Amino acid sequence: GAFSACRGDAALPSIPGAPVAGANSKPRSIAATRLPVRMPLAARNRPQPALPRLEVVAAVALYAALCLLLRHFSVDDAFISYRHARHLAEGHGPVMNPGERVEGVSNLPWTAFLAPFALAGLEPHRVAPGLSVLCGLGCVLLATRLTARLGGSRAAAAWAALLVASGAPLAAWRVSGMETLGKYLAEVIR
């Protein structure tokens, strides 16, 4: 049946494949039993809703319009990363000034990501805002997919894309050249 008696008159649900306490077994907590996490069969066989194409295009258009509107937004902290990236590419290490050995960035992965562009002769302050915009675009598109994958309706997926595209945190930082959108994208992918 659905329930089996274990130790006295306490009834616990029986789980296929899980150890059952008997006369010669030691007490075992349910927390100690690791079971595979699986999606219910009905959810696995349910057809996934089609992604909202027109709505995603609208979200991307909104995102692009806000990027154009805010294209001159800059943060002086970004230039610290740019300078460190340039010096890293030149072989001086991730330093503000050659010869000094002071850790000067709080976003070393982003700085290291910009260094190959500097090595290729591209200025980090020209490349980083574009990379931030691309990372934000990835967040918009992945929000739609993630919502659909979690069982959200087509309307929910569309709203997710529109909310991410117009969200205040993304609006200010998408063109800044800072690591913020790269971090957002890494979290969404993870």
mmCIF file with all atom_site columns, C-alpha atoms in Angstrom:
data_model
loop_
_atom_site.group_PDB
_atom_site.id
_atom_site.type_symbol
_atom_site.label_atom_id
_atom_site.label_alt_id
_atom_site.label_comp_id
_atom_site.label_asym_id
_atom_site.label_entity_id
_atom_site.label_seq_id
_atom_site.pdbx_PDB_ins_code
_atom_site.Cartn_x
_atom_site.Cartn_y
_atom_site.Cartn_z
_atom_site.occupancy
_atom_site.B_iso_or_equiv
_atom_site.pdbx_formal_charge
_atom_site.auth_seq_id
_atom_site.auth_comp_id
_atom_site.auth_asym_id
_atom_site.auth_atom_id
_atom_site.pdbx_PDB_model_num
ATOM 1   C CA . GLY A 1 1   ? 0.000  0.000  0.000   1.00 0.00 ? 1   GLY A CA 1
ATOM 2   C CA . ALA A 1 2   ? 0.869  3.639  0.136   1.00 0.00 ? 2   ALA A CA 1
ATOM 3   C CA . PHE A 1 3   ? 1.800  3.451  3.812   1.00 0.00 ? 3   PHE A CA 1
ATOM 4   C CA . SER A 1 4   ? 3.759  0.910  5.777   1.00 0.00 ? 4   SER A CA 1
ATOM 5   C CA . ALA A 1 5   ? 4.141  0.620  9.519   1.00 0.00 ? 5   ALA A CA 1
ATOM 6   C CA . CYS A 1 6   ? 7.620  1.331  10.778  1.00 0.00 ? 6   CYS A CA 1
ATOM 7   C CA . ARG A 1 7   ? 8.598  0.952  14.438  1.00 0.00 ? 7   ARG A CA 1
ATOM 8   C CA . GLY A 1 8   ? 5.504  0.984  16.505  1.00 0.00 ? 8   GLY A CA 1
ATOM 9   C CA . ASP A 1 9   ? 2.282  2.416  15.226  1.00 0.00 ? 9   ASP A CA 1
ATOM 10  C CA . ALA A 1 10  ? 3.783  5.383  13.284  1.00 0.00 ? 10  ALA A CA 1
ATOM 11  C CA . ALA A 1 11  ? 2.844  5.300  9.623   1.00 0.00 ? 11  ALA A CA 1
ATOM 12  C CA . LEU A 1 12  ? 5.219  6.723  7.025   1.00 0.00 ? 12  LEU A CA 1
ATOM 13  C CA . PRO A 1 13  ? 4.841  6.712  3.261   1.00 0.00 ? 13  PRO A CA 1
ATOM 14  C CA . SER A 1 14  ? 6.732  3.874  1.626   1.00 0.00 ? 14  SER A CA 1
ATOM 15  C CA . ILE A 1 15  ? 9.234  4.980  -0.987  1.00 0.00 ? 15  ILE A CA 1
ATOM 16  C CA . PRO A 1 16  ? 10.162 2.488  -3.708  1.00 0.00 ? 16  PRO A CA 1
ATOM 17  C CA . GLY A 1 17  ? 13.808 1.486  -3.351  1.00 0.00 ? 17  GLY A CA 1
ATOM 18  C CA . ALA A 1 18  ? 14.229 3.103  0.076   1.00 0.00 ? 18  ALA A CA 1
ATOM 19  C CA . PRO A 1 19  ? 15.380 0.944  2.972   1.00 0.00 ? 19  PRO A CA 1
ATOM 20  C CA . VAL A 1 20  ? 12.579 -0.252 5.242   1.00 0.00 ? 20  VAL A CA 1
ATOM 21  C CA . ALA A 1 21  ? 13.157 -0.450 8.976   1.00 0.00 ? 21  ALA A CA 1
ATOM 22  C CA . GLY A 1 22  ? 12.740 -3.962 10.297  1.00 0.00 ? 22  GLY A CA 1
ATOM 23  C CA . ALA A 1 23  ? 13.389 -5.864 13.491  1.00 0.00 ? 23  ALA A CA 1
ATOM 24  C CA . ASN A 1 24  ? 17.149 -6.148 12.888  1.00 0.00 ? 24  ASN A CA 1
ATOM 25  C CA . SER A 1 25  ? 17.771 -2.721 11.312  1.00 0.00 ? 25  SER A CA 1
ATOM 26  C CA . LYS A 1 26  ? 19.029 0.409  13.011  1.00 0.00 ? 26  LYS A CA 1
ATOM 27  C CA . PRO A 1 27  ? 16.763 3.477  13.123  1.00 0.00 ? 27  PRO A CA 1
ATOM 28  C CA . ARG A 1 28  ? 17.409 5.715  10.130  1.00 0.00 ? 28  ARG A CA 1
ATOM 29  C CA . SER A 1 29  ? 16.183 9.224  9.523   1.00 0.00 ? 29  SER A CA 1
ATOM 30  C CA . ILE A 1 30  ? 14.432 10.144 6.313   1.00 0.00 ? 30  ILE A CA 1
ATOM 31  C CA . ALA A 1 31  ? 16.961 12.980 5.884   1.00 0.00 ? 31  ALA A CA 1
ATOM 32  C CA . ALA A 1 32  ? 19.786 10.414 5.727   1.00 0.00 ? 32  ALA A CA 1
ATOM 33  C CA . THR A 1 33  ? 18.193 8.682  2.733   1.00 0.00 ? 33  THR A CA 1
ATOM 34  C CA . ARG A 1 34  ? 19.145 10.414 -0.509  1.00 0.00 ? 34  ARG A CA 1
ATOM 35  C CA . LEU A 1 35  ? 16.582 9.878  -3.199  1.00 0.00 ? 35  LEU A CA 1
ATOM 36  C CA . PRO A 1 36  ? 16.899 10.904 -6.818  1.00 0.00 ? 36  PRO A CA 1
ATOM 37  C CA . VAL A 1 37  ? 14.939 14.043 -7.585  1.00 0.00 ? 37  VAL A CA 1
ATOM 38  C CA . ARG A 1 38  ? 12.728 13.470 -10.565 1.00 0.00 ? 38  ARG A CA 1
ATOM 39  C CA . MET A 1 39  ? 10.044 15.443 -12.246 1.00 0.00 ? 39  MET A CA 1
ATOM 40  C CA . PRO A 1 40  ? 6.604  13.802 -11.944 1.00 0.00 ? 40  PRO A CA 1
ATOM 41  C CA . LEU A 1 41  ? 5.724  11.685 -14.970 1.00 0.00 ? 41  LEU A CA 1
ATOM 42  C CA . ALA A 1 42  ? 2.824  13.953 -15.896 1.00 0.00 ? 42  ALA A CA 1
ATOM 43  C CA . ALA A 1 43  ? 5.153  16.980 -15.966 1.00 0.00 ? 43  ALA A CA 1
ATOM 44  C CA . ARG A 1 44  ? 7.763  15.136 -18.045 1.00 0.00 ? 44  ARG A CA 1
ATOM 45  C CA . ASN A 1 45  ? 5.214  14.131 -20.679 1.00 0.00 ? 45  ASN A CA 1
ATOM 46  C CA . ARG A 1 46  ? 3.481  17.508 -20.793 1.00 0.00 ? 46  ARG A CA 1
ATOM 47  C CA . PRO A 1 47  ? 4.214  19.370 -24.032 1.00 0.00 ? 47  PRO A CA 1
ATOM 48  C CA . GLN A 1 48  ? 6.289  22.491 -23.458 1.00 0.00 ? 48  GLN A CA 1
ATOM 49  C CA . PRO A 1 49  ? 4.550  25.731 -24.407 1.00 0.00 ? 49  PRO A CA 1
ATOM 50  C CA . ALA A 1 50  ? 5.861  27.425 -27.499 1.00 0.00 ? 50  ALA A CA 1
ATOM 51  C CA . LEU A 1 51  ? 8.094  30.352 -26.712 1.00 0.00 ? 51  LEU A CA 1
ATOM 52  C CA . PRO A 1 52  ? 6.404  33.693 -27.368 1.00 0.00 ? 52  PRO A CA 1
ATOM 53  C CA . ARG A 1 53  ? 8.133  34.934 -30.494 1.00 0.00 ? 53  ARG A CA 1
ATOM 54  C CA . LEU A 1 54  ? 6.456  38.314 -30.931 1.00 0.00 ? 54  LEU A CA 1
ATOM 55  C CA . GLU A 1 55  ? 6.728  39.082 -27.239 1.00 0.00 ? 55  GLU A CA 1
ATOM 56  C CA . VAL A 1 56  ? 10.417 38.179 -27.168 1.00 0.00 ? 56  VAL A CA 1
ATOM 57  C CA . VAL A 1 57  ? 11.029 40.422 -30.179 1.00 0.00 ? 57  VAL A CA 1
ATOM 58  C CA . ALA A 1 58  ? 9.216  43.212 -28.302 1.00 0.00 ? 58  ALA A CA 1
ATOM 59  C CA . ALA A 1 59  ? 11.361 42.609 -25.205 1.00 0.00 ? 59  ALA A CA 1
ATOM 60  C CA . VAL A 1 60  ? 14.559 42.669 -27.267 1.00 0.00 ? 60  VAL A CA 1
ATOM 61  C CA . ALA A 1 61  ? 13.396 45.876 -29.003 1.00 0.00 ? 61  ALA A CA 1
ATOM 62  C CA . LEU A 1 62  ? 12.659 47.461 -25.621 1.00 0.00 ? 62  LEU A CA 1
ATOM 63  C CA . TYR A 1 63  ? 16.055 46.348 -24.358 1.00 0.00 ? 63  TYR A CA 1
ATOM 64  C CA . ALA A 1 64  ? 17.804 47.815 -27.438 1.00 0.00 ? 64  ALA A CA 1
ATOM 65  C CA . ALA A 1 65  ? 15.881 51.099 -27.131 1.00 0.00 ? 65  ALA A CA 1
ATOM 66  C CA . LEU A 1 66  ? 16.898 51.481 -23.484 1.00 0.00 ? 66  LEU A CA 1
ATOM 67  C CA . CYS A 1 67  ? 20.513 50.692 -24.391 1.00 0.00 ? 67  CYS A CA 1
ATOM 68  C CA . LEU A 1 68  ? 20.457 53.437 -27.010 1.00 0.00 ? 68  LEU A CA 1
ATOM 69  C CA . LEU A 1 69  ? 18.836 55.856 -24.589 1.00 0.00 ? 69  LEU A CA 1
ATOM 70  C CA . LEU A 1 70  ? 21.473 55.178 -21.928 1.00 0.00 ? 70  LEU A CA 1
ATOM 71  C CA . ARG A 1 71  ? 24.463 54.718 -24.245 1.00 0.00 ? 71  ARG A CA 1
ATOM 72  C CA . HIS A 1 72  ? 26.396 57.626 -22.698 1.00 0.00 ? 72  HIS A CA 1
ATOM 73  C CA . PHE A 1 73  ? 26.094 56.343 -19.137 1.00 0.00 ? 73  PHE A CA 1
ATOM 74  C CA . SER A 1 74  ? 29.490 55.611 -17.667 1.00 0.00 ? 74  SER A CA 1
ATOM 75  C CA . VAL A 1 75  ? 30.910 54.828 -14.264 1.00 0.00 ? 75  VAL A CA 1
ATOM 76  C CA . ASP A 1 76  ? 34.387 55.903 -13.269 1.00 0.00 ? 76  ASP A CA 1
ATOM 77  C CA . ASP A 1 77  ? 34.976 52.583 -11.472 1.00 0.00 ? 77  ASP A CA 1
ATOM 78  C CA . ALA A 1 78  ? 34.829 50.825 -14.827 1.00 0.00 ? 78  ALA A CA 1
ATOM 79  C CA . PHE A 1 79  ? 37.981 52.636 -15.908 1.00 0.00 ? 79  PHE A CA 1
ATOM 80  C CA . ILE A 1 80  ? 39.902 51.013 -13.053 1.00 0.00 ? 80  ILE A CA 1
ATOM 81  C CA . SER A 1 81  ? 39.110 47.630 -14.596 1.00 0.00 ? 81  SER A CA 1
ATOM 82  C CA . TYR A 1 82  ? 39.983 48.900 -18.062 1.00 0.00 ? 82  TYR A CA 1
ATOM 83  C CA . ARG A 1 83  ? 43.399 50.118 -16.945 1.00 0.00 ? 83  ARG A CA 1
ATOM 84  C CA . HIS A 1 84  ? 44.135 46.884 -15.097 1.00 0.00 ? 84  HIS A CA 1
ATOM 85  C CA . ALA A 1 85  ? 43.056 44.860 -18.155 1.00 0.00 ? 85  ALA A CA 1
ATOM 86  C CA . ARG A 1 86  ? 45.315 46.902 -20.424 1.00 0.00 ? 86  ARG A CA 1
ATOM 87  C CA . HIS A 1 87  ? 48.300 46.429 -18.094 1.00 0.00 ? 87  HIS A CA 1
ATOM 88  C CA . LEU A 1 88  ? 47.555 42.715 -17.811 1.00 0.00 ? 88  LEU A CA 1
ATOM 89  C CA . ALA A 1 89  ? 47.572 42.463 -21.609 1.00 0.00 ? 89  ALA A CA 1
ATOM 90  C CA . GLU A 1 90  ? 50.869 44.365 -21.770 1.00 0.00 ? 90  GLU A CA 1
ATOM 91  C CA . GLY A 1 91  ? 52.484 41.867 -19.400 1.00 0.00 ? 91  GLY A CA 1
ATOM 92  C CA . HIS A 1 92  ? 52.639 44.062 -16.286 1.00 0.00 ? 92  HIS A CA 1
ATOM 93  C CA . GLY A 1 93  ? 50.035 42.012 -14.437 1.00 0.00 ? 93  GLY A CA 1
ATOM 94  C CA . PRO A 1 94  ? 46.656 43.178 -13.141 1.00 0.00 ? 94  PRO A CA 1
ATOM 95  C CA . VAL A 1 95  ? 47.981 46.443 -11.686 1.00 0.00 ? 95  VAL A CA 1
ATOM 96  C CA . MET A 1 96  ? 46.935 50.078 -11.838 1.00 0.00 ? 96  MET A CA 1
ATOM 97  C CA . ASN A 1 97  ? 50.482 51.274 -12.499 1.00 0.00 ? 97  ASN A CA 1
ATOM 98  C CA . PRO A 1 98  ? 53.370 49.152 -13.801 1.00 0.00 ? 98  PRO A CA 1
ATOM 99  C CA . GLY A 1 99  ? 55.820 48.324 -11.019 1.00 0.00 ? 99  GLY A CA 1
ATOM 100 C CA . GLU A 1 100 ? 53.233 48.554 -8.243  1.00 0.00 ? 100 GLU A CA 1
ATOM 101 C CA . ARG A 1 101 ? 51.903 45.331 -6.754  1.00 0.00 ? 101 ARG A CA 1
ATOM 102 C CA . VAL A 1 102 ? 48.592 46.451 -5.312  1.00 0.00 ? 102 VAL A CA 1
ATOM 103 C CA . GLU A 1 103 ? 45.319 44.609 -5.801  1.00 0.00 ? 103 GLU A CA 1
ATOM 104 C CA . GLY A 1 104 ? 43.138 47.328 -7.215  1.00 0.00 ? 104 GLY A CA 1
ATOM 105 C CA . VAL A 1 105 ? 40.069 45.621 -8.667  1.00 0.00 ? 105 VAL A CA 1
ATOM 106 C CA . SER A 1 106 ? 37.150 43.880 -7.065  1.00 0.00 ? 106 SER A CA 1
ATOM 107 C CA . ASN A 1 107 ? 36.157 42.208 -10.332 1.00 0.00 ? 107 ASN A CA 1
ATOM 108 C CA . LEU A 1 108 ? 39.252 40.285 -11.379 1.00 0.00 ? 108 LEU A CA 1
ATOM 109 C CA . PRO A 1 109 ? 37.368 37.767 -13.587 1.00 0.00 ? 109 PRO A CA 1
ATOM 110 C CA . TRP A 1 110 ? 35.829 40.605 -15.639 1.00 0.00 ? 110 TRP A CA 1
ATOM 111 C CA . THR A 1 111 ? 39.194 42.364 -15.827 1.00 0.00 ? 111 THR A CA 1
ATOM 112 C CA . ALA A 1 112 ? 40.862 39.149 -17.019 1.00 0.00 ? 112 ALA A CA 1
ATOM 113 C CA . PHE A 1 113 ? 38.026 38.676 -19.540 1.00 0.00 ? 113 PHE A CA 1
ATOM 114 C CA . LEU A 1 114 ? 38.775 42.129 -21.006 1.00 0.00 ? 114 LEU A CA 1
ATOM 115 C CA . ALA A 1 115 ? 42.552 41.562 -21.228 1.00 0.00 ? 115 ALA A CA 1
ATOM 116 C CA . PRO A 1 116 ? 42.511 39.492 -24.469 1.00 0.00 ? 116 PRO A CA 1
ATOM 117 C CA . PHE A 1 117 ? 40.606 42.285 -26.183 1.00 0.00 ? 117 PHE A CA 1
ATOM 118 C CA . ALA A 1 118 ? 43.268 44.746 -25.031 1.00 0.00 ? 118 ALA A CA 1
ATOM 119 C CA . LEU A 1 119 ? 45.937 42.332 -26.246 1.00 0.00 ? 119 LEU A CA 1
ATOM 120 C CA . ALA A 1 120 ? 44.223 42.358 -29.663 1.00 0.00 ? 120 ALA A CA 1
ATOM 121 C CA . GLY A 1 121 ? 44.561 46.150 -29.727 1.00 0.00 ? 121 GLY A CA 1
ATOM 122 C CA . LEU A 1 122 ? 40.972 46.955 -28.780 1.00 0.00 ? 122 LEU A CA 1
ATOM 123 C CA . GLU A 1 123 ? 40.441 49.513 -26.032 1.00 0.00 ? 123 GLU A CA 1
ATOM 124 C CA . PRO A 1 124 ? 38.631 47.979 -23.029 1.00 0.00 ? 124 PRO A CA 1
ATOM 125 C CA . HIS A 1 125 ? 36.492 51.102 -22.594 1.00 0.00 ? 125 HIS A CA 1
ATOM 126 C CA . ARG A 1 126 ? 35.119 50.538 -26.109 1.00 0.00 ? 126 ARG A CA 1
ATOM 127 C CA . VAL A 1 127 ? 34.631 46.764 -25.797 1.00 0.00 ? 127 VAL A CA 1
ATOM 128 C CA . ALA A 1 128 ? 33.257 46.375 -22.260 1.00 0.00 ? 128 ALA A CA 1
ATOM 129 C CA . PRO A 1 129 ? 29.975 48.281 -22.759 1.00 0.00 ? 129 PRO A CA 1
ATOM 130 C CA . GLY A 1 130 ? 29.183 46.134 -25.794 1.00 0.00 ? 130 GLY A CA 1
ATOM 131 C CA . LEU A 1 131 ? 29.956 42.975 -23.836 1.00 0.00 ? 131 LEU A CA 1
ATOM 132 C CA . SER A 1 132 ? 27.694 44.182 -21.026 1.00 0.00 ? 132 SER A CA 1
ATOM 133 C CA . VAL A 1 133 ? 24.897 44.781 -23.527 1.00 0.00 ? 133 VAL A CA 1
ATOM 134 C CA . LEU A 1 134 ? 25.346 41.261 -24.949 1.00 0.00 ? 134 LEU A CA 1
ATOM 135 C CA . CYS A 1 135 ? 25.311 39.738 -21.449 1.00 0.00 ? 135 CYS A CA 1
ATOM 136 C CA . GLY A 1 136 ? 22.092 41.621 -20.681 1.00 0.00 ? 136 GLY A CA 1
ATOM 137 C CA . LEU A 1 137 ? 20.547 40.410 -23.924 1.00 0.00 ? 137 LEU A CA 1
ATOM 138 C CA . GLY A 1 138 ? 21.458 36.880 -22.897 1.00 0.00 ? 138 GLY A CA 1
ATOM 139 C CA . CYS A 1 139 ? 19.654 37.473 -19.587 1.00 0.00 ? 139 CYS A CA 1
ATOM 140 C CA . VAL A 1 140 ? 16.504 38.608 -21.418 1.00 0.00 ? 140 VAL A CA 1
ATOM 141 C CA . LEU A 1 141 ? 16.470 35.565 -23.686 1.00 0.00 ? 141 LEU A CA 1
ATOM 142 C CA . LEU A 1 142 ? 17.339 33.081 -20.947 1.00 0.00 ? 142 LEU A CA 1
ATOM 143 C CA . ALA A 1 143 ? 14.629 34.467 -18.649 1.00 0.00 ? 143 ALA A CA 1
ATOM 144 C CA . THR A 1 144 ? 12.089 33.503 -21.292 1.00 0.00 ? 144 THR A CA 1
ATOM 145 C CA . ARG A 1 145 ? 13.508 30.021 -21.693 1.00 0.00 ? 145 ARG A CA 1
ATOM 146 C CA . LEU A 1 146 ? 13.851 29.460 -17.955 1.00 0.00 ? 146 LEU A CA 1
ATOM 147 C CA . THR A 1 147 ? 10.246 30.491 -17.345 1.00 0.00 ? 147 THR A CA 1
ATOM 148 C CA . ALA A 1 148 ? 9.029  28.106 -20.052 1.00 0.00 ? 148 ALA A CA 1
ATOM 149 C CA . ARG A 1 149 ? 11.234 25.295 -18.710 1.00 0.00 ? 149 ARG A CA 1
ATOM 150 C CA . LEU A 1 150 ? 9.829  25.747 -15.205 1.00 0.00 ? 150 LEU A CA 1
ATOM 151 C CA . GLY A 1 151 ? 6.355  25.194 -16.583 1.00 0.00 ? 151 GLY A CA 1
ATOM 152 C CA . GLY A 1 152 ? 5.310  28.804 -16.952 1.00 0.00 ? 152 GLY A CA 1
ATOM 153 C CA . SER A 1 153 ? 2.747  29.716 -19.537 1.00 0.00 ? 153 SER A CA 1
ATOM 154 C CA . ARG A 1 154 ? 3.535  31.512 -22.753 1.00 0.00 ? 154 ARG A CA 1
ATOM 155 C CA . ALA A 1 155 ? 2.293  34.738 -21.147 1.00 0.00 ? 155 ALA A CA 1
ATOM 156 C CA . ALA A 1 156 ? 4.540  34.200 -18.108 1.00 0.00 ? 156 ALA A CA 1
ATOM 157 C CA . ALA A 1 157 ? 7.558  33.685 -20.367 1.00 0.00 ? 157 ALA A CA 1
ATOM 158 C CA . ALA A 1 158 ? 6.718  36.875 -22.246 1.00 0.00 ? 158 ALA A CA 1
ATOM 159 C CA . TRP A 1 159 ? 6.351  38.836 -19.017 1.00 0.00 ? 159 TRP A CA 1
ATOM 160 C CA . ALA A 1 160 ? 9.665  37.462 -17.761 1.00 0.00 ? 160 ALA A CA 1
ATOM 161 C CA . ALA A 1 161 ? 11.409 38.720 -20.899 1.00 0.00 ? 161 ALA A CA 1
ATOM 162 C CA . LEU A 1 162 ? 9.730  42.129 -20.686 1.00 0.00 ? 162 LEU A CA 1
ATOM 163 C CA . LEU A 1 163 ? 10.503 42.515 -16.985 1.00 0.00 ? 163 LEU A CA 1
ATOM 164 C CA . VAL A 1 164 ? 14.153 41.617 -17.410 1.00 0.00 ? 164 VAL A CA 1
ATOM 165 C CA . ALA A 1 165 ? 14.446 43.879 -20.471 1.00 0.00 ? 165 ALA A CA 1
ATOM 166 C CA . SER A 1 166 ? 13.002 46.876 -18.638 1.00 0.00 ? 166 SER A CA 1
ATOM 167 C CA . GLY A 1 167 ? 14.186 46.160 -15.087 1.00 0.00 ? 167 GLY A CA 1
ATOM 168 C CA . ALA A 1 168 ? 15.796 49.058 -13.237 1.00 0.00 ? 168 ALA A CA 1
ATOM 169 C CA . PRO A 1 169 ? 18.983 47.192 -12.224 1.00 0.00 ? 169 PRO A CA 1
ATOM 170 C CA . LEU A 1 170 ? 19.677 46.223 -15.804 1.00 0.00 ? 170 LEU A CA 1
ATOM 171 C CA . ALA A 1 171 ? 18.694 49.594 -17.206 1.00 0.00 ? 171 ALA A CA 1
ATOM 172 C CA . ALA A 1 172 ? 21.495 51.489 -15.509 1.00 0.00 ? 172 ALA A CA 1
ATOM 173 C CA . TRP A 1 173 ? 24.254 48.904 -15.784 1.00 0.00 ? 173 TRP A CA 1
ATOM 174 C CA . ARG A 1 174 ? 23.707 47.412 -19.227 1.00 0.00 ? 174 ARG A CA 1
ATOM 175 C CA . VAL A 1 175 ? 25.904 50.007 -20.950 1.00 0.00 ? 175 VAL A CA 1
ATOM 176 C CA . SER A 1 176 ? 28.255 50.803 -18.064 1.00 0.00 ? 176 SER A CA 1
ATOM 177 C CA . GLY A 1 177 ? 30.999 48.367 -19.002 1.00 0.00 ? 177 GLY A CA 1
ATOM 178 C CA . MET A 1 178 ? 31.017 47.010 -15.469 1.00 0.00 ? 178 MET A CA 1
ATOM 179 C CA . GLU A 1 179 ? 30.832 43.317 -14.627 1.00 0.00 ? 179 GLU A CA 1
ATOM 180 C CA . THR A 1 180 ? 27.237 43.501 -13.362 1.00 0.00 ? 180 THR A CA 1
ATOM 181 C CA . LEU A 1 181 ? 25.551 42.035 -16.456 1.00 0.00 ? 181 LEU A CA 1
ATOM 182 C CA . GLY A 1 182 ? 28.241 39.376 -16.846 1.00 0.00 ? 182 GLY A CA 1
ATOM 183 C CA . LYS A 1 183 ? 27.554 38.311 -13.267 1.00 0.00 ? 183 LYS A CA 1
ATOM 184 C CA . TYR A 1 184 ? 23.777 38.305 -13.872 1.00 0.00 ? 184 TYR A CA 1
ATOM 185 C CA . LEU A 1 185 ? 24.246 36.137 -16.954 1.00 0.00 ? 185 LEU A CA 1
ATOM 186 C CA . ALA A 1 186 ? 26.534 33.733 -15.100 1.00 0.00 ? 186 ALA A CA 1
ATOM 187 C CA . GLU A 1 187 ? 23.896 33.362 -12.375 1.00 0.00 ? 187 GLU A CA 1
ATOM 188 C CA . VAL A 1 188 ? 21.102 32.735 -14.883 1.00 0.00 ? 188 VAL A CA 1
ATOM 189 C CA . ILE A 1 189 ? 23.185 30.131 -16.728 1.00 0.00 ? 189 ILE A CA 1
ATOM 190 C CA . ARG A 1 190 ? 24.230 28.436 -13.500 1.00 0.00 ? 190 ARG A CA 1
#
